[in-house]
Amino acid sequence: QMGKGVVDERHPRFLGNAALSSGDFVHRAIEAADLIINIGHDVIEKPPFFMVRGGTEVIHISFRSAEVDAVYFPQVEVIGDIANAVWQIGEALTETSHWDFTRLMAIREANEAQIAEGGDDNRFPVYPQRMVADIRRVLPSEGIVALDNGIYKIWFARNYKAHKPNTVLLDNALATMGAGLPSAMAAHLVYPDRPVISVCGDGGFMMNSQEL
């Protein structure tokens, strides 16, 4: 959900996930952009941090028109099949010799270094970064993580590298506790041959533990 895994996050030009905190690594990279192509964004999930009046122009690509308001007002909209729109853009692009990715790659390296921090931490209780790293190590690429809603969701959204689409189930819109377990159960019913793990806090688990 929310686009995580659409691009294999191991790709050498994947910069990272947009975080909740302003000034994070990905935010700094996008600030250097000449043009922003925003694909499938819904303001209810997260207000766009890059939208500034008089700032970098934004192209909105989605199945439906943007809900233009005080925080999101793209200059250009491409409405229709997202996959086809992205494919056509790719077909029209030609790489030029003057493109300089030095700053972007430096930002990526800094982000990767921070994600690696704590991945082998042995403290008890378990360090959030260690838990995320361990789950990534044991789950295959097609394994599914269903997240409930708590602070750990932020660690997974930021540090867990999704390899394939729809392998990290999370939501921000009207997000309440209790989604993790039923999401995992539904994922298992749809994909019985794929490993599924639900990550819940005590409150989220107690809301519907009776489903077991």
PDB file of N, CA and C in Angstrom, residues 18-60:
ATOM      1  N   ALA A  18       9.743   8.599   1.750  1.00  0.00           N
ATOM      2  CA  ALA A  18       9.448   9.885   2.375  1.00  0.00           C
ATOM      3  C   ALA A  18       9.047   9.640   3.824  1.00  0.00           C
ATOM      4  N   ALA A  19       9.611  10.395   4.734  1.00  0.00           N
ATOM      5  CA  ALA A  19       9.363  10.183   6.157  1.00  0.00           C
ATOM      6  C   ALA A  19       8.387  11.221   6.701  1.00  0.00           C
ATOM      7  N   LEU A  20       8.031  11.044   7.978  1.00  0.00           N
ATOM      8  CA  LEU A  20       7.122  11.998   8.609  1.00  0.00           C
ATOM      9  C   LEU A  20       7.836  13.289   8.972  1.00  0.00           C
ATOM     10  N   SER A  21       9.120  13.187   9.307  1.00  0.00           N
ATOM     11  CA  SER A  21       9.862  14.355   9.766  1.00  0.00           C
ATOM     12  C   SER A  21      10.348  15.190   8.592  1.00  0.00           C
ATOM     13  N   SER A  22      10.200  16.491   8.716  1.00  0.00           N
ATOM     14  CA  SER A  22      10.704  17.379   7.670  1.00  0.00           C
ATOM     15  C   SER A  22      12.228  17.357   7.688  1.00  0.00           C
ATOM     16  N   GLY A  23      12.815  17.552   6.520  1.00  0.00           N
ATOM     17  CA  GLY A  23      14.268  17.599   6.444  1.00  0.00           C
ATOM     18  C   GLY A  23      14.940  16.245   6.422  1.00  0.00           C
ATOM     19  N   ASP A  24      14.165  15.162   6.231  1.00  0.00           N
ATOM     20  CA  ASP A  24      14.774  13.833   6.145  1.00  0.00           C
ATOM     21  C   ASP A  24      15.529  13.716   4.817  1.00  0.00           C
ATOM     22  N   PHE A  25      16.267  12.630   4.648  1.00  0.00           N
ATOM     23  CA  PHE A  25      17.139  12.477   3.488  1.00  0.00           C
ATOM     24  C   PHE A  25      16.386  12.610   2.167  1.00  0.00           C
ATOM     25  N   VAL A  26      15.281  11.878   2.026  1.00  0.00           N
ATOM     26  CA  VAL A  26      14.531  11.920   0.771  1.00  0.00           C
ATOM     27  C   VAL A  26      14.004  13.322   0.505  1.00  0.00           C
ATOM     28  N   HIS A  27      13.592  14.007   1.554  1.00  0.00           N
ATOM     29  CA  HIS A  27      13.091  15.368   1.388  1.00  0.00           C
ATOM     30  C   HIS A  27      14.171  16.269   0.800  1.00  0.00           C
ATOM     31  N   ARG A  28      15.391  16.103   1.300  1.00  0.00           N
ATOM     32  CA  ARG A  28      16.498  16.920   0.795  1.00  0.00           C
ATOM     33  C   ARG A  28      16.769  16.620  -0.678  1.00  0.00           C
ATOM     34  N   ALA A  29      16.628  15.366  -1.069  1.00  0.00           N
ATOM     35  CA  ALA A  29      16.854  15.005  -2.468  1.00  0.00           C
ATOM     36  C   ALA A  29      15.803  15.643  -3.366  1.00  0.00           C
ATOM     37  N   ILE A  30      14.554  15.592  -2.940  1.00  0.00           N
ATOM     38  CA  ILE A  30      13.473  16.133  -3.760  1.00  0.00           C
ATOM     39  C   ILE A  30      13.564  17.652  -3.858  1.00  0.00           C
ATOM     40  N   GLU A  31      14.091  18.283  -2.826  1.00  0.00           N
ATOM     41  CA  GLU A  31      14.254  19.737  -2.865  1.00  0.00           C
ATOM     42  C   GLU A  31      15.166  20.170  -4.013  1.00  0.00           C
ATOM     43  N   ALA A  32      16.043  19.276  -4.463  1.00  0.00           N
ATOM     44  CA  ALA A  32      16.980  19.607  -5.535  1.00  0.00           C
ATOM     45  C   ALA A  32      16.408  19.326  -6.916  1.00  0.00           C
ATOM     46  N   ALA A  33      15.165  18.854  -6.981  1.00  0.00           N
ATOM     47  CA  ALA A  33      14.582  18.452  -8.264  1.00  0.00           C
ATOM     48  C   ALA A  33      14.211  19.655  -9.124  1.00  0.00           C
ATOM     49  N   ASP A  34      14.335  19.484 -10.442  1.00  0.00           N
ATOM     50  CA  ASP A  34      13.875  20.495 -11.395  1.00  0.00           C
ATOM     51  C   ASP A  34      12.388  20.329 -11.688  1.00  0.00           C
ATOM     52  N   LEU A  35      11.895  19.112 -11.522  1.00  0.00           N
ATOM     53  CA  LEU A  35      10.490  18.792 -11.766  1.00  0.00           C
ATOM     54  C   LEU A  35      10.122  17.597 -10.894  1.00  0.00           C
ATOM     55  N   ILE A  36       8.916  17.613 -10.348  1.00  0.00           N
ATOM     56  CA  ILE A  36       8.447  16.514  -9.500  1.00  0.00           C
ATOM     57  C   ILE A  36       7.271  15.830 -10.185  1.00  0.00           C
ATOM     58  N   ILE A  37       7.394  14.523 -10.422  1.00  0.00           N
ATOM     59  CA  ILE A  37       6.294  13.724 -10.965  1.00  0.00           C
ATOM     60  C   ILE A  37       5.733  12.904  -9.811  1.00  0.00           C
ATOM     61  N   ASN A  38       4.524  13.218  -9.404  1.00  0.00           N
ATOM     62  CA  ASN A  38       3.901  12.601  -8.231  1.00  0.00           C
ATOM     63  C   ASN A  38       2.858  11.588  -8.706  1.00  0.00           C
ATOM     64  N   ILE A  39       3.092  10.314  -8.422  1.00  0.00           N
ATOM     65  CA  ILE A  39       2.280   9.242  -9.001  1.00  0.00           C
ATOM     66  C   ILE A  39       1.370   8.614  -7.950  1.00  0.00           C
ATOM     67  N   GLY A  40       0.067   8.649  -8.216  1.00  0.00           N
ATOM     68  CA  GLY A  40      -0.900   7.959  -7.374  1.00  0.00           C
ATOM     69  C   GLY A  40      -1.063   8.519  -5.981  1.00  0.00           C
ATOM     70  N   HIS A  41      -0.712   9.766  -5.780  1.00  0.00           N
ATOM     71  CA  HIS A  41      -0.750  10.343  -4.431  1.00  0.00           C
ATOM     72  C   HIS A  41      -2.166  10.724  -4.021  1.00  0.00           C
ATOM     73  N   ASP A  42      -2.495  10.433  -2.768  1.00  0.00           N
ATOM     74  CA  ASP A  42      -3.762  10.850  -2.175  1.00  0.00           C
ATOM     75  C   ASP A  42      -3.429  11.662  -0.934  1.00  0.00           C
ATOM     76  N   VAL A  43      -3.905  12.885  -0.886  1.00  0.00           N
ATOM     77  CA  VAL A  43      -3.549  13.793   0.208  1.00  0.00           C
ATOM     78  C   VAL A  43      -3.951  13.222   1.564  1.00  0.00           C
ATOM     79  N   ILE A  44      -4.982  12.384   1.600  1.00  0.00           N
ATOM     80  CA  ILE A  44      -5.427  11.840   2.882  1.00  0.00           C
ATOM     81  C   ILE A  44      -4.365  10.945   3.513  1.00  0.00           C
ATOM     82  N   GLU A  45      -3.491  10.372   2.703  1.00  0.00           N
ATOM     83  CA  GLU A  45      -2.437   9.517   3.236  1.00  0.00           C
ATOM     84  C   GLU A  45      -1.309  10.331   3.862  1.00  0.00           C
ATOM     85  N   LYS A  46      -0.914  11.395   3.189  1.00  0.00           N
ATOM     86  CA  LYS A  46       0.158  12.245   3.711  1.00  0.00           C
ATOM     87  C   LYS A  46       0.190  13.550   2.934  1.00  0.00           C
ATOM     88  N   PRO A  47       0.052  14.686   3.615  1.00  0.00           N
ATOM     89  CA  PRO A  47       0.175  15.965   2.899  1.00  0.00           C
ATOM     90  C   PRO A  47       1.538  16.057   2.229  1.00  0.00           C
ATOM     91  N   PRO A  48       1.586  16.468   0.980  1.00  0.00           N
ATOM     92  CA  PRO A  48       2.870  16.509   0.259  1.00  0.00           C
ATOM     93  C   PRO A  48       3.789  17.598   0.795  1.00  0.00           C
ATOM     94  N   PHE A  49       4.967  17.204   1.252  1.00  0.00           N
ATOM     95  CA  PHE A  49       5.909  18.157   1.823  1.00  0.00           C
ATOM     96  C   PHE A  49       6.563  19.022   0.759  1.00  0.00           C
ATOM     97  N   PHE A  50       6.475  18.590  -0.509  1.00  0.00           N
ATOM     98  CA  PHE A  50       7.198  19.278  -1.581  1.00  0.00           C
ATOM     99  C   PHE A  50       6.374  20.364  -2.256  1.00  0.00           C
ATOM    100  N   MET A  51       5.121  20.538  -1.862  1.00  0.00           N
ATOM    101  CA  MET A  51       4.236  21.465  -2.561  1.00  0.00           C
ATOM    102  C   MET A  51       4.354  22.853  -1.955  1.00  0.00           C
ATOM    103  N   VAL A  52       4.962  23.757  -2.696  1.00  0.00           N
ATOM    104  CA  VAL A  52       5.164  25.128  -2.226  1.00  0.00           C
ATOM    105  C   VAL A  52       4.795  26.077  -3.349  1.00  0.00           C
ATOM    106  N   ARG A  53       4.003  27.066  -3.040  1.00  0.00           N
ATOM    107  CA  ARG A  53       3.624  28.043  -4.070  1.00  0.00           C
ATOM    108  C   ARG A  53       4.869  28.773  -4.574  1.00  0.00           C
ATOM    109  N   GLY A  54       5.019  28.781  -5.889  1.00  0.00           N
ATOM    110  CA  GLY A  54       6.198  29.384  -6.480  1.00  0.00           C
ATOM    111  C   GLY A  54       7.401  28.458  -6.497  1.00  0.00           C
ATOM    112  N   GLY A  55       7.221  27.221  -6.027  1.00  0.00           N
ATOM    113  CA  GLY A  55       8.326  26.266  -5.977  1.00  0.00           C
ATOM    114  C   GLY A  55       8.383  25.398  -7.222  1.00  0.00           C
ATOM    115  N   THR A  56       9.003  24.251  -7.090  1.00  0.00           N
ATOM    116  CA  THR A  56       9.158  23.324  -8.210  1.00  0.00           C
ATOM    117  C   THR A  56       7.802  22.866  -8.727  1.00  0.00           C
ATOM    118  N   GLU A  57       7.661  22.819 -10.049  1.00  0.00           N
ATOM    119  CA  GLU A  57       6.390  22.388 -10.627  1.00  0.00           C
ATOM    120  C   GLU A  57       6.159  20.897 -10.389  1.00  0.00           C
ATOM    121  N   VAL A  58       4.874  20.545 -10.246  1.00  0.00           N
ATOM    122  CA  VAL A  58       4.483  19.172  -9.937  1.00  0.00           C
ATOM    123  C   VAL A  58       3.531  18.652 -11.011  1.00  0.00           C
ATOM    124  N   ILE A  59       3.829  17.449 -11.516  1.00  0.00           N
ATOM    125  CA  ILE A  59       2.918  16.749 -12.427  1.00  0.00           C
ATOM    126  C   ILE A  59       2.236  15.636 -11.633  1.00  0.00           C
ATOM    127  N   HIS A  60       0.924  15.656 -11.614  1.00  0.00           N
ATOM    128  CA  HIS A  60       0.122  14.665 -10.885  1.00  0.00           C
ATOM    129  C   HIS A  60      -0.336  13.586 -11.854  1.00  0.00           C
TER     130      HIS A  60
END
